C-alpha positions as YAML, in Angstrom:
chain: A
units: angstrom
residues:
- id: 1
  name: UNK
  ca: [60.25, -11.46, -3.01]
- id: 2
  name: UNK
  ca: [58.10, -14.76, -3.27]
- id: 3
  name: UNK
  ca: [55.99, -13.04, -0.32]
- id: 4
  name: UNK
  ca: [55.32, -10.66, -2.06]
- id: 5
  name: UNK
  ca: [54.46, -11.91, -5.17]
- id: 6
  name: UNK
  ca: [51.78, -14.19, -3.39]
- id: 7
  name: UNK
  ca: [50.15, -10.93, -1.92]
- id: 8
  name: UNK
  ca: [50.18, -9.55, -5.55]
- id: 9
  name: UNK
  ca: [48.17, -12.75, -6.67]
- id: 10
  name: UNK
  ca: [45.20, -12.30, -3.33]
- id: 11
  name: UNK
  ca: [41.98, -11.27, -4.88]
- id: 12
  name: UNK
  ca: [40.05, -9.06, -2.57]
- id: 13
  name: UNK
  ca: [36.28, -9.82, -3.14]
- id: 14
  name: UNK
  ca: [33.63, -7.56, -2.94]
- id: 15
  name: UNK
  ca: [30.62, -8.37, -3.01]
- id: 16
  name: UNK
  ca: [28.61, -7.12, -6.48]
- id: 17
  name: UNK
  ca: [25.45, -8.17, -4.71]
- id: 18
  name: UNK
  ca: [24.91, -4.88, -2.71]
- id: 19
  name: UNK
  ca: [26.06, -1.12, -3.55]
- id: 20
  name: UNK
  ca: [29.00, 1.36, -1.77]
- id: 21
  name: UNK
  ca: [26.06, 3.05, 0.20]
- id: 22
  name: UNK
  ca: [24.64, -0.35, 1.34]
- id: 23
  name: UNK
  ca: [28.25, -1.92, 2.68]
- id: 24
  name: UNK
  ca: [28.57, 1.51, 4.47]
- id: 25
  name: UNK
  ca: [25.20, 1.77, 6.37]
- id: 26
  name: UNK
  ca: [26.13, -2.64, 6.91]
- id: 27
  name: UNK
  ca: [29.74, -1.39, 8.58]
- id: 28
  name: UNK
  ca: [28.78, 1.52, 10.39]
- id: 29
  name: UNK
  ca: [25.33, -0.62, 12.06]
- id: 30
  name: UNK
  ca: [28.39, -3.26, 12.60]
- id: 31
  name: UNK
  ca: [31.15, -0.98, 14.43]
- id: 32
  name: UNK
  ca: [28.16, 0.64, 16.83]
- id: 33
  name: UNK
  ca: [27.17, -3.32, 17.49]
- id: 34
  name: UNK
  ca: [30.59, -4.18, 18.21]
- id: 35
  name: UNK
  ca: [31.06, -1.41, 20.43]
- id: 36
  name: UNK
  ca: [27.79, -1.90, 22.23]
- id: 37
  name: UNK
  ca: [28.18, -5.52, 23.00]
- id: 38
  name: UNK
  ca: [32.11, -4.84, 24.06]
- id: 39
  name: UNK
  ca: [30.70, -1.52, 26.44]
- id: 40
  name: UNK
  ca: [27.81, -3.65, 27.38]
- id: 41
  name: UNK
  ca: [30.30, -6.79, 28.73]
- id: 42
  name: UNK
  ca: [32.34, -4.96, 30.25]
- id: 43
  name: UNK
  ca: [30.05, -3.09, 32.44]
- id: 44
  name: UNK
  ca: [28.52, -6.14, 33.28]
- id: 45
  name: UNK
  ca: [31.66, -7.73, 34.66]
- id: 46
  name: UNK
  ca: [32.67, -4.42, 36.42]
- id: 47
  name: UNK
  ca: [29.05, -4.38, 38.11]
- id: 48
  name: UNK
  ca: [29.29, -7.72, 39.29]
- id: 49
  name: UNK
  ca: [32.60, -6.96, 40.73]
- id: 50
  name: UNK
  ca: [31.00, -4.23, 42.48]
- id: 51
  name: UNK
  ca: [28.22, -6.89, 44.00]
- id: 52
  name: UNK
  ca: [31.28, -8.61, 45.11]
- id: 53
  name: UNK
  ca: [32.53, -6.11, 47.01]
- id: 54
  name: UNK
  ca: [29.95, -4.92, 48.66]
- id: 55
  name: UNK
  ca: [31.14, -5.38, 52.06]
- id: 56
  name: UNK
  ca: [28.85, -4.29, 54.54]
- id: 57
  name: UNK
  ca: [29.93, -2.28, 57.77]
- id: 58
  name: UNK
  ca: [28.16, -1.59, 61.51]
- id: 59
  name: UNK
  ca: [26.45, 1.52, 61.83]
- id: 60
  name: UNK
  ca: [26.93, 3.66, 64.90]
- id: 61
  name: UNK
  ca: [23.53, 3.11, 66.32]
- id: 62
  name: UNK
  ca: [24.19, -0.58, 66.14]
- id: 63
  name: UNK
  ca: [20.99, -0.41, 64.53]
- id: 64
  name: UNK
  ca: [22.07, -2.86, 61.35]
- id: 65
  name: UNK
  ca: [24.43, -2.43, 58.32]
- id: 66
  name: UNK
  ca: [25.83, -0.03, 56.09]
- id: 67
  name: UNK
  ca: [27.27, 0.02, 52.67]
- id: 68
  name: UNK
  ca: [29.41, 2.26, 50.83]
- id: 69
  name: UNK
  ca: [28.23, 1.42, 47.60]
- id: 70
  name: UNK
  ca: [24.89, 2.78, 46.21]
- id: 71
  name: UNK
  ca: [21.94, 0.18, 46.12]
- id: 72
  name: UNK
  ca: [20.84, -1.03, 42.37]
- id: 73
  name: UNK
  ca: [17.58, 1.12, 42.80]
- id: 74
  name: UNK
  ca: [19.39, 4.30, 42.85]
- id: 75
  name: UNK
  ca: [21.86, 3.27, 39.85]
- id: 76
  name: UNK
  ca: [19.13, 1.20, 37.93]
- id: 77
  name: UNK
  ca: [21.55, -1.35, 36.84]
- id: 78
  name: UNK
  ca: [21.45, -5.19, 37.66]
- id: 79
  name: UNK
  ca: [23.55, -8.19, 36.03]
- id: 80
  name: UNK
  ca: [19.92, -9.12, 34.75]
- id: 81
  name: UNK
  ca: [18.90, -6.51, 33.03]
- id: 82
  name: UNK
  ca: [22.37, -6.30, 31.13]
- id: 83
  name: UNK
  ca: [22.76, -9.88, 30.42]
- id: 84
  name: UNK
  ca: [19.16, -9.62, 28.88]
- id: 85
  name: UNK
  ca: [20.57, -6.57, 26.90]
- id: 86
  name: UNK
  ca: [23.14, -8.56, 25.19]
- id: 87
  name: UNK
  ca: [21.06, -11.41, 24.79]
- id: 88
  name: UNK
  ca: [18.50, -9.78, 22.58]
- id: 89
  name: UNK
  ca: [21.49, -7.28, 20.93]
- id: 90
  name: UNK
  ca: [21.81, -9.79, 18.03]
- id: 91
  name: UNK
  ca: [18.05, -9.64, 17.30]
- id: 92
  name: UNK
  ca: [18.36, -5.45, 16.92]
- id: 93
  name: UNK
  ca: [21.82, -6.01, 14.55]
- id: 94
  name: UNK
  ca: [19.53, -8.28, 12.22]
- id: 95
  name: UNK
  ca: [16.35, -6.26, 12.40]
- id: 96
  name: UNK
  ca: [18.27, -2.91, 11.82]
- id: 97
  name: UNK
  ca: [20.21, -4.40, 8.36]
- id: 98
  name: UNK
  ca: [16.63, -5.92, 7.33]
- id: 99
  name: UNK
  ca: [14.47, -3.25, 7.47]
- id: 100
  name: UNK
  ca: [17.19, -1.05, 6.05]
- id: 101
  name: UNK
  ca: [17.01, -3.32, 2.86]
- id: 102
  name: UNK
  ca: [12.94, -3.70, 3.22]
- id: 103
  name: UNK
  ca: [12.47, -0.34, 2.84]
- id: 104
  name: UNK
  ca: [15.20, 0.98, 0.51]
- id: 105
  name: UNK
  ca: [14.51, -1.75, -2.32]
- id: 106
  name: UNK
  ca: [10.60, -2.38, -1.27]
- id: 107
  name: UNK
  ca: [11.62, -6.10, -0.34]
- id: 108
  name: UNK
  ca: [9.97, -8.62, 2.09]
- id: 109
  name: UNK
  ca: [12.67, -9.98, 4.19]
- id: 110
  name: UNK
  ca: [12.20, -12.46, 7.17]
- id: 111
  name: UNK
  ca: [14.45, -11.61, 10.07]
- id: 112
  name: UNK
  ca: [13.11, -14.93, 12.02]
- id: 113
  name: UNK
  ca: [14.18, -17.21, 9.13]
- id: 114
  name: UNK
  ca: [17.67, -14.84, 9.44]
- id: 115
  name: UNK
  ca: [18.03, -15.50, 13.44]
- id: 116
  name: UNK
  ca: [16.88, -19.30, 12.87]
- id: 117
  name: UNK
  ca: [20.17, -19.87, 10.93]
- id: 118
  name: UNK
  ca: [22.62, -17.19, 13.15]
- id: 119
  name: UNK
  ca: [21.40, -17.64, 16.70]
- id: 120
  name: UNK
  ca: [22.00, -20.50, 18.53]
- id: 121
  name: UNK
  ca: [19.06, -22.82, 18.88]
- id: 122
  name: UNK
  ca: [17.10, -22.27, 22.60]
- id: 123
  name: UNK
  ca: [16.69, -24.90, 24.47]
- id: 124
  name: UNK
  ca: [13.20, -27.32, 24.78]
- id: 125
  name: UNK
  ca: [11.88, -27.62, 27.97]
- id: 126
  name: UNK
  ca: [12.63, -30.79, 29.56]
- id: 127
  name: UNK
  ca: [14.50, -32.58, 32.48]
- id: 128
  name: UNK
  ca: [17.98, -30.73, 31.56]
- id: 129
  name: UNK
  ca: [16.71, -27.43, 31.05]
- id: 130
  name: UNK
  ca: [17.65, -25.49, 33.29]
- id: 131
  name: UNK
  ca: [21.62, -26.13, 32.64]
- id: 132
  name: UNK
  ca: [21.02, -26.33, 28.88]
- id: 133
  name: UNK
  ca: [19.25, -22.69, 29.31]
- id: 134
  name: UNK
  ca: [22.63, -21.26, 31.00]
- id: 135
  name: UNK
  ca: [24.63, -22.65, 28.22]
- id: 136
  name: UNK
  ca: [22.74, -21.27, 25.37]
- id: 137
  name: UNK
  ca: [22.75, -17.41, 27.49]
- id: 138
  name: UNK
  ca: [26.13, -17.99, 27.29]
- id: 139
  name: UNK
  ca: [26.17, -18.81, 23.76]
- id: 140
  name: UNK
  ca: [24.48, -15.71, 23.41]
- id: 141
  name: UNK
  ca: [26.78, -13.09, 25.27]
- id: 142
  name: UNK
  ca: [30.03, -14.58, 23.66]
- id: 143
  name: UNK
  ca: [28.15, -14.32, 19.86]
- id: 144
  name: UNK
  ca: [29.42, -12.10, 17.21]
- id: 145
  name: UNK
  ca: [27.84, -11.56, 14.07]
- id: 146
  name: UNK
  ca: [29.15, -10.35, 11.41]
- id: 147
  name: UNK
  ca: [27.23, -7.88, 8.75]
- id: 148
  name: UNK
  ca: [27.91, -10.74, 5.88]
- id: 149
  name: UNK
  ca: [26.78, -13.58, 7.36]
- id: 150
  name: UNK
  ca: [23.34, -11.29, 7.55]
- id: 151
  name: UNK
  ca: [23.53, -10.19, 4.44]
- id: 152
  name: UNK
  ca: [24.15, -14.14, 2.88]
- id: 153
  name: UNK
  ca: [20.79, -14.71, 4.69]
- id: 154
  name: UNK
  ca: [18.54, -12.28, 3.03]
- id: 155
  name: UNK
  ca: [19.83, -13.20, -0.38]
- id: 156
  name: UNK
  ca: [18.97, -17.29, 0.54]
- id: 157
  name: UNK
  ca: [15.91, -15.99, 0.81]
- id: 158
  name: UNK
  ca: [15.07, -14.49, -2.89]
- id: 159
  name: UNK
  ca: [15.82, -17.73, -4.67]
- id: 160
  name: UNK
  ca: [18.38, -16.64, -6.75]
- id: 161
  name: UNK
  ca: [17.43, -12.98, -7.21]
- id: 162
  name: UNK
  ca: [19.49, -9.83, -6.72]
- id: 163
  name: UNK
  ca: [17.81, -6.84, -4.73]
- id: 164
  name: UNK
  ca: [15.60, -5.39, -7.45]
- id: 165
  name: UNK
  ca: [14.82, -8.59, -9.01]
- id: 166
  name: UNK
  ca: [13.29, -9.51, -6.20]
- id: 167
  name: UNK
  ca: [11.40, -5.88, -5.45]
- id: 168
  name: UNK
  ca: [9.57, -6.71, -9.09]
- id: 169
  name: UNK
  ca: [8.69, -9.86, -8.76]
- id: 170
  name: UNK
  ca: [7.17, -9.09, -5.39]
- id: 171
  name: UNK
  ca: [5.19, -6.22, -7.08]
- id: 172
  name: UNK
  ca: [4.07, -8.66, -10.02]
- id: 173
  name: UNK
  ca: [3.24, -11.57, -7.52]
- id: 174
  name: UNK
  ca: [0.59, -8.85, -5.48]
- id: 175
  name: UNK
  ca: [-0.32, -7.59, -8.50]
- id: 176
  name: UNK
  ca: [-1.33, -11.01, -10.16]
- id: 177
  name: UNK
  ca: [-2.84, -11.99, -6.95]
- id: 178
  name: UNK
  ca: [-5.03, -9.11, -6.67]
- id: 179
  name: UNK
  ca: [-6.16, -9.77, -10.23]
- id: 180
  name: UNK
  ca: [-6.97, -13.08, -9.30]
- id: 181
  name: UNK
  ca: [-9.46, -15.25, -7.48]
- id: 182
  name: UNK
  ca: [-6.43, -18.39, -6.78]
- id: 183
  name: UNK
  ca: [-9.61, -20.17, -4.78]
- id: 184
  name: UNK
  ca: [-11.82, -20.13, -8.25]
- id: 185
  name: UNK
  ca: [-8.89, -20.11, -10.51]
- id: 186
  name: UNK
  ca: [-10.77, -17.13, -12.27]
- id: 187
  name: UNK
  ca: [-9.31, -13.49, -13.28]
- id: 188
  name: UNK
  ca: [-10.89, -10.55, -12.07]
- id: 189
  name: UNK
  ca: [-10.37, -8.61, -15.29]
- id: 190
  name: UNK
  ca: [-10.45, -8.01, -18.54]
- id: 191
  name: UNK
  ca: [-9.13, -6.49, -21.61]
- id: 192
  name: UNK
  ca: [-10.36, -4.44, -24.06]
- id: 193
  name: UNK
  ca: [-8.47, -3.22, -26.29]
- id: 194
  name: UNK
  ca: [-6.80, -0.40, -24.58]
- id: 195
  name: UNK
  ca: [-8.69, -1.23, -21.28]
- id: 196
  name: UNK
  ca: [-8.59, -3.19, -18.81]
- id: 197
  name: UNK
  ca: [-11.56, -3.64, -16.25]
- id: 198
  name: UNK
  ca: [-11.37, -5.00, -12.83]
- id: 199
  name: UNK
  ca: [-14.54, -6.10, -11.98]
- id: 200
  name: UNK
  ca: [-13.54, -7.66, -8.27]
- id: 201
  name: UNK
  ca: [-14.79, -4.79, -6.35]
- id: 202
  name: UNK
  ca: [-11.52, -3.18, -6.79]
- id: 203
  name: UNK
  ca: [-13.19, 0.10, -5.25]
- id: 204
  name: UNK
  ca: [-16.15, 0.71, -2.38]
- id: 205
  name: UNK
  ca: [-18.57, 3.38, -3.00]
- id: 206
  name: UNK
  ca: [-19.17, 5.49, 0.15]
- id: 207
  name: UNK
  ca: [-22.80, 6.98, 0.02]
- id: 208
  name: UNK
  ca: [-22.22, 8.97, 3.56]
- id: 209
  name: UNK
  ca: [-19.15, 10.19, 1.72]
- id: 210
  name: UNK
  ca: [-20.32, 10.37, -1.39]
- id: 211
  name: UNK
  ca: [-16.95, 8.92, -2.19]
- id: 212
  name: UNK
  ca: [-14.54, 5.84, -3.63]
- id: 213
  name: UNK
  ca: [-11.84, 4.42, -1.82]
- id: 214
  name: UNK
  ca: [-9.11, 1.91, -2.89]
- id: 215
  name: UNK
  ca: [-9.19, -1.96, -1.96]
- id: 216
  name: UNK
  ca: [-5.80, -3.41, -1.22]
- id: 217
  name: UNK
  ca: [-5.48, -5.24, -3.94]
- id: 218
  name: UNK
  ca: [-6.49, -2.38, -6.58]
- id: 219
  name: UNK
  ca: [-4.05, 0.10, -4.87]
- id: 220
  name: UNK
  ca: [-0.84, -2.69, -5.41]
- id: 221
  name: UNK
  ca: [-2.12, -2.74, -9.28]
- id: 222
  name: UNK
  ca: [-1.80, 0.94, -9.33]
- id: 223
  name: UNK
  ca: [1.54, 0.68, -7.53]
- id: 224
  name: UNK
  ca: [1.98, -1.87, -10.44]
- id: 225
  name: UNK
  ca: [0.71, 0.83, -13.16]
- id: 226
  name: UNK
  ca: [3.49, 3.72, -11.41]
- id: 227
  name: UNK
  ca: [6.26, 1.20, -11.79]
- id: 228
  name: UNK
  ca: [5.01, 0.48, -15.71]
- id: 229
  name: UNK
  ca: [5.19, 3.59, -16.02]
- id: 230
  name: UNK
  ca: [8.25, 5.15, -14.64]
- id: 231
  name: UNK
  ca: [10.19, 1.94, -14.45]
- id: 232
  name: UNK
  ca: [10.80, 2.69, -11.02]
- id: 233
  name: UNK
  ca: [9.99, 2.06, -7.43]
- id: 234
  name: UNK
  ca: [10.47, 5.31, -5.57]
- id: 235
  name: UNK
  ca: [9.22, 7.83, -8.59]
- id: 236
  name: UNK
  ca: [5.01, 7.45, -8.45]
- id: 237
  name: UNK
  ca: [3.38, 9.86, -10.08]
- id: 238
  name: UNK
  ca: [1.11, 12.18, -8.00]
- id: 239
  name: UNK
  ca: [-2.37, 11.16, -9.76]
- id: 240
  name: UNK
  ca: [-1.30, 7.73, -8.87]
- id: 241
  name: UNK
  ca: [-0.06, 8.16, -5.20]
- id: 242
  name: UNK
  ca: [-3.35, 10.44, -4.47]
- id: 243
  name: UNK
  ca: [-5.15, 7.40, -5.56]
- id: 244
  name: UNK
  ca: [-3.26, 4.67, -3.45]
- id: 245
  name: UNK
  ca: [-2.72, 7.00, -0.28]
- id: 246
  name: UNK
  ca: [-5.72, 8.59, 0.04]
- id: 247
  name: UNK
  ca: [-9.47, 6.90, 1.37]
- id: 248
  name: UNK
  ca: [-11.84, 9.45, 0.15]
- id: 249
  name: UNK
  ca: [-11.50, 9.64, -3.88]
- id: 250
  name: UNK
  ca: [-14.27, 12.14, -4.95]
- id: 251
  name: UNK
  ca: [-14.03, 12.05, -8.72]
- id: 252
  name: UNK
  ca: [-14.76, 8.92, -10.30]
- id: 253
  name: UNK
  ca: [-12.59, 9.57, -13.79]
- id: 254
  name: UNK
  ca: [-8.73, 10.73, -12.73]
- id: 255
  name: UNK
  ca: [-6.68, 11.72, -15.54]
- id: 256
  name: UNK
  ca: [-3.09, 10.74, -15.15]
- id: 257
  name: UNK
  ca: [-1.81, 13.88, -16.43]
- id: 258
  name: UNK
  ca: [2.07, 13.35, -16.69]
- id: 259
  name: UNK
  ca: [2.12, 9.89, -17.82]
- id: 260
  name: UNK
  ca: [2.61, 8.54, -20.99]
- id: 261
  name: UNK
  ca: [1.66, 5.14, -21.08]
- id: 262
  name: UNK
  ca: [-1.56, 5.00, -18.70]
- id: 263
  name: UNK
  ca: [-4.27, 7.55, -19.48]
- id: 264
  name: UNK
  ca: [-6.85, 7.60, -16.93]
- id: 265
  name: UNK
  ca: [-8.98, 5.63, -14.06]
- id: 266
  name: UNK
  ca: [-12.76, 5.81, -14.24]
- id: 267
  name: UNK
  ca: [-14.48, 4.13, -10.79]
- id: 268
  name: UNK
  ca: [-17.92, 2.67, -10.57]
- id: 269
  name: UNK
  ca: [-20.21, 2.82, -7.89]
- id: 270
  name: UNK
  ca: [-21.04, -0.72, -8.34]
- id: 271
  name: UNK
  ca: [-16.89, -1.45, -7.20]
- id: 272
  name: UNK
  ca: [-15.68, -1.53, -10.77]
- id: 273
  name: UNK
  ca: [-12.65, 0.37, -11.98]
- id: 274
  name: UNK
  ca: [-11.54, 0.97, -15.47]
- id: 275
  name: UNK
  ca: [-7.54, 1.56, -16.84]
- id: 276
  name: UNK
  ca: [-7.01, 3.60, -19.80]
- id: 277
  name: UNK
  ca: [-3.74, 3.23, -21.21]
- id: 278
  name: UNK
  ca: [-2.26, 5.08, -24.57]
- id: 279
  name: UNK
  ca: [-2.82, 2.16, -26.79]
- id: 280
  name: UNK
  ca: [-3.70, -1.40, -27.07]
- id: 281
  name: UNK
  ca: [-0.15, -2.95, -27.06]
- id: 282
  name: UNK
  ca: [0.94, -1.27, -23.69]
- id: 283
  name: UNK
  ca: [-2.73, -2.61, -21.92]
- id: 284
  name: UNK
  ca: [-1.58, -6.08, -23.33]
- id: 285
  name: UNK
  ca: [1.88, -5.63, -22.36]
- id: 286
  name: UNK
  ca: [0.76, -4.75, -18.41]
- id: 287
  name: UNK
  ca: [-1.63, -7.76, -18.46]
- id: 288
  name: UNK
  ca: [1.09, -9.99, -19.49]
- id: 289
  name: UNK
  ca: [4.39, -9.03, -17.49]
- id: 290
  name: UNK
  ca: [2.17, -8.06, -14.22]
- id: 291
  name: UNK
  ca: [-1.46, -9.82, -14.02]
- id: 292
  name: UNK
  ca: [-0.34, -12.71, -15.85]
- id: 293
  name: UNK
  ca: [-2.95, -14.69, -18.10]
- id: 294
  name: UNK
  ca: [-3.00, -17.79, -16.11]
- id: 295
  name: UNK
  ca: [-3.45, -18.04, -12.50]
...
């Protein structure tokens, strides 16, 4: 009975960090590396069983050897080749979960800062490298991660921040430097009123054209307008995504027809663009939560 009273008191932890659909795709990418890496090993040991027993015979035209085994040419497999497979099968695992959480919360996430702290550490090249090499390969084919220990990594990395914490601030820290020269300490806008002018050649005229197209930095301020807007990072409405997908603009007033808060974009052929929004508090309200008013 005292057993089981101390299993009633274990507290299984889950971890609040991530959602049900994110710990699934994390432990179905984790049962296909496990099985991958176990597959992997144990062909390798069965193929180098089968270069130990290759036992050549005479032929009958005493002419040289034969073997009853095929040669590695005709099977494509050699202990190299797998051994380098389940080296670098670690570095897939960590770039699979990381781009999976790059693109589904629009996140910057280092996977070499990730393998710094879960790979072991190759050797320098110096008088004992070539045994200190072996020993970290073998480091590296007895390694198994586990989808946490990647997961504890990418959240070190946002200082704090849960998943869509971190997706704004990233937006607000490329759309502040966009509206910014950080070399001058200068903005490159300004309100006015309900307006707000980027004057930074935030558009390029094309005469051949007879078109506008988007800088970089203008088209993450309108992905910074779609989010104001829609409070989201995956809804963008289409006036806006026309604008930041698309490098031949051939209107210089779009009218952002389904919004609410933004109005309009005029562009100038001299690289300025204008933002229209409803009224003056919401133009404020952008400048201060995503251009900031100090650089």
């Amino acid at each position: 009975m005292e057993l089981l009273a101390k299993f009633d008191t274990i507290e299984i932890k889950t971890d609040l960090r991530i959602s049900e659909a994110d710990r699934e795709f994390c432990t179905a990418h984790q049962n296909a590396y496990e099985a991958a890496q176990n597959s992997l090993l144990e062909l390798l040991y069965f193929w180098e069983d089968i270069l130990k027993a290759k036992i050549s015979v005479p032929s009958s035209t005493a002419s040289g050897t034969l073997s009853y085994f095929p040669s590695d040419s005709i099977l494509q497999i050699s202990s190299d080749s797998l051994r380098k497979y389940l080296e670098s099968i670690h570095d897939t695992f960590v770039t699979n979960l990381a781009d999976y959480f790059s693109h589904h919360y629009h996140i910057t996430i280092s996977t070499f800062l990730i393998l710094r702290e879960l790979l072991p550490q190759e050797p320098q090249n110096d008088t004992d490298y070539k045994s200190a090499m072996e020993a970290y390969k073998e480091k590296l084919l007895t390694l198994s991660l586990d989808w946490n220990q990647i997961v504890d990594q990418i959240f070190l990395q946002f200082d704090g921040r849960g998943l869509t914490e971190q997706a704004l601030h990233e937006l607000k820290e490329k759309c502040h430097n966009a509206a910014w020269n950080t070399y001058r300490k200068i903005c490159c806008y300004e309100r006015k009123k309900r307006h707000i002018r980027f004057t930074n050649f935030a558009c390029r005229y094309k005469d051949w054209h007879h078109c506008w197209e988007m800088n970089d930095g203008m088209k993450n301020i309108l992905t910074g307008i779609a989010h104001f807007e829609t409070d989201s990072f995956s809804l963008i409405p289409d006036e806006i995504s026309f604008l930041i997908n698309n490098n031949y603009i051939h209107y210089d007033v779009t009218e952002f027809s389904t919004c609410k808060k933004v109005q309009q974009i005029r562009l100038y052929k001299n690289g300025r663009a204008d933002i229209t929004f409803s009224d003056e508090s919401l133009a404020k309200k952008f400048v201060e939560d995503y251009l900031g008013t100090v650089c």
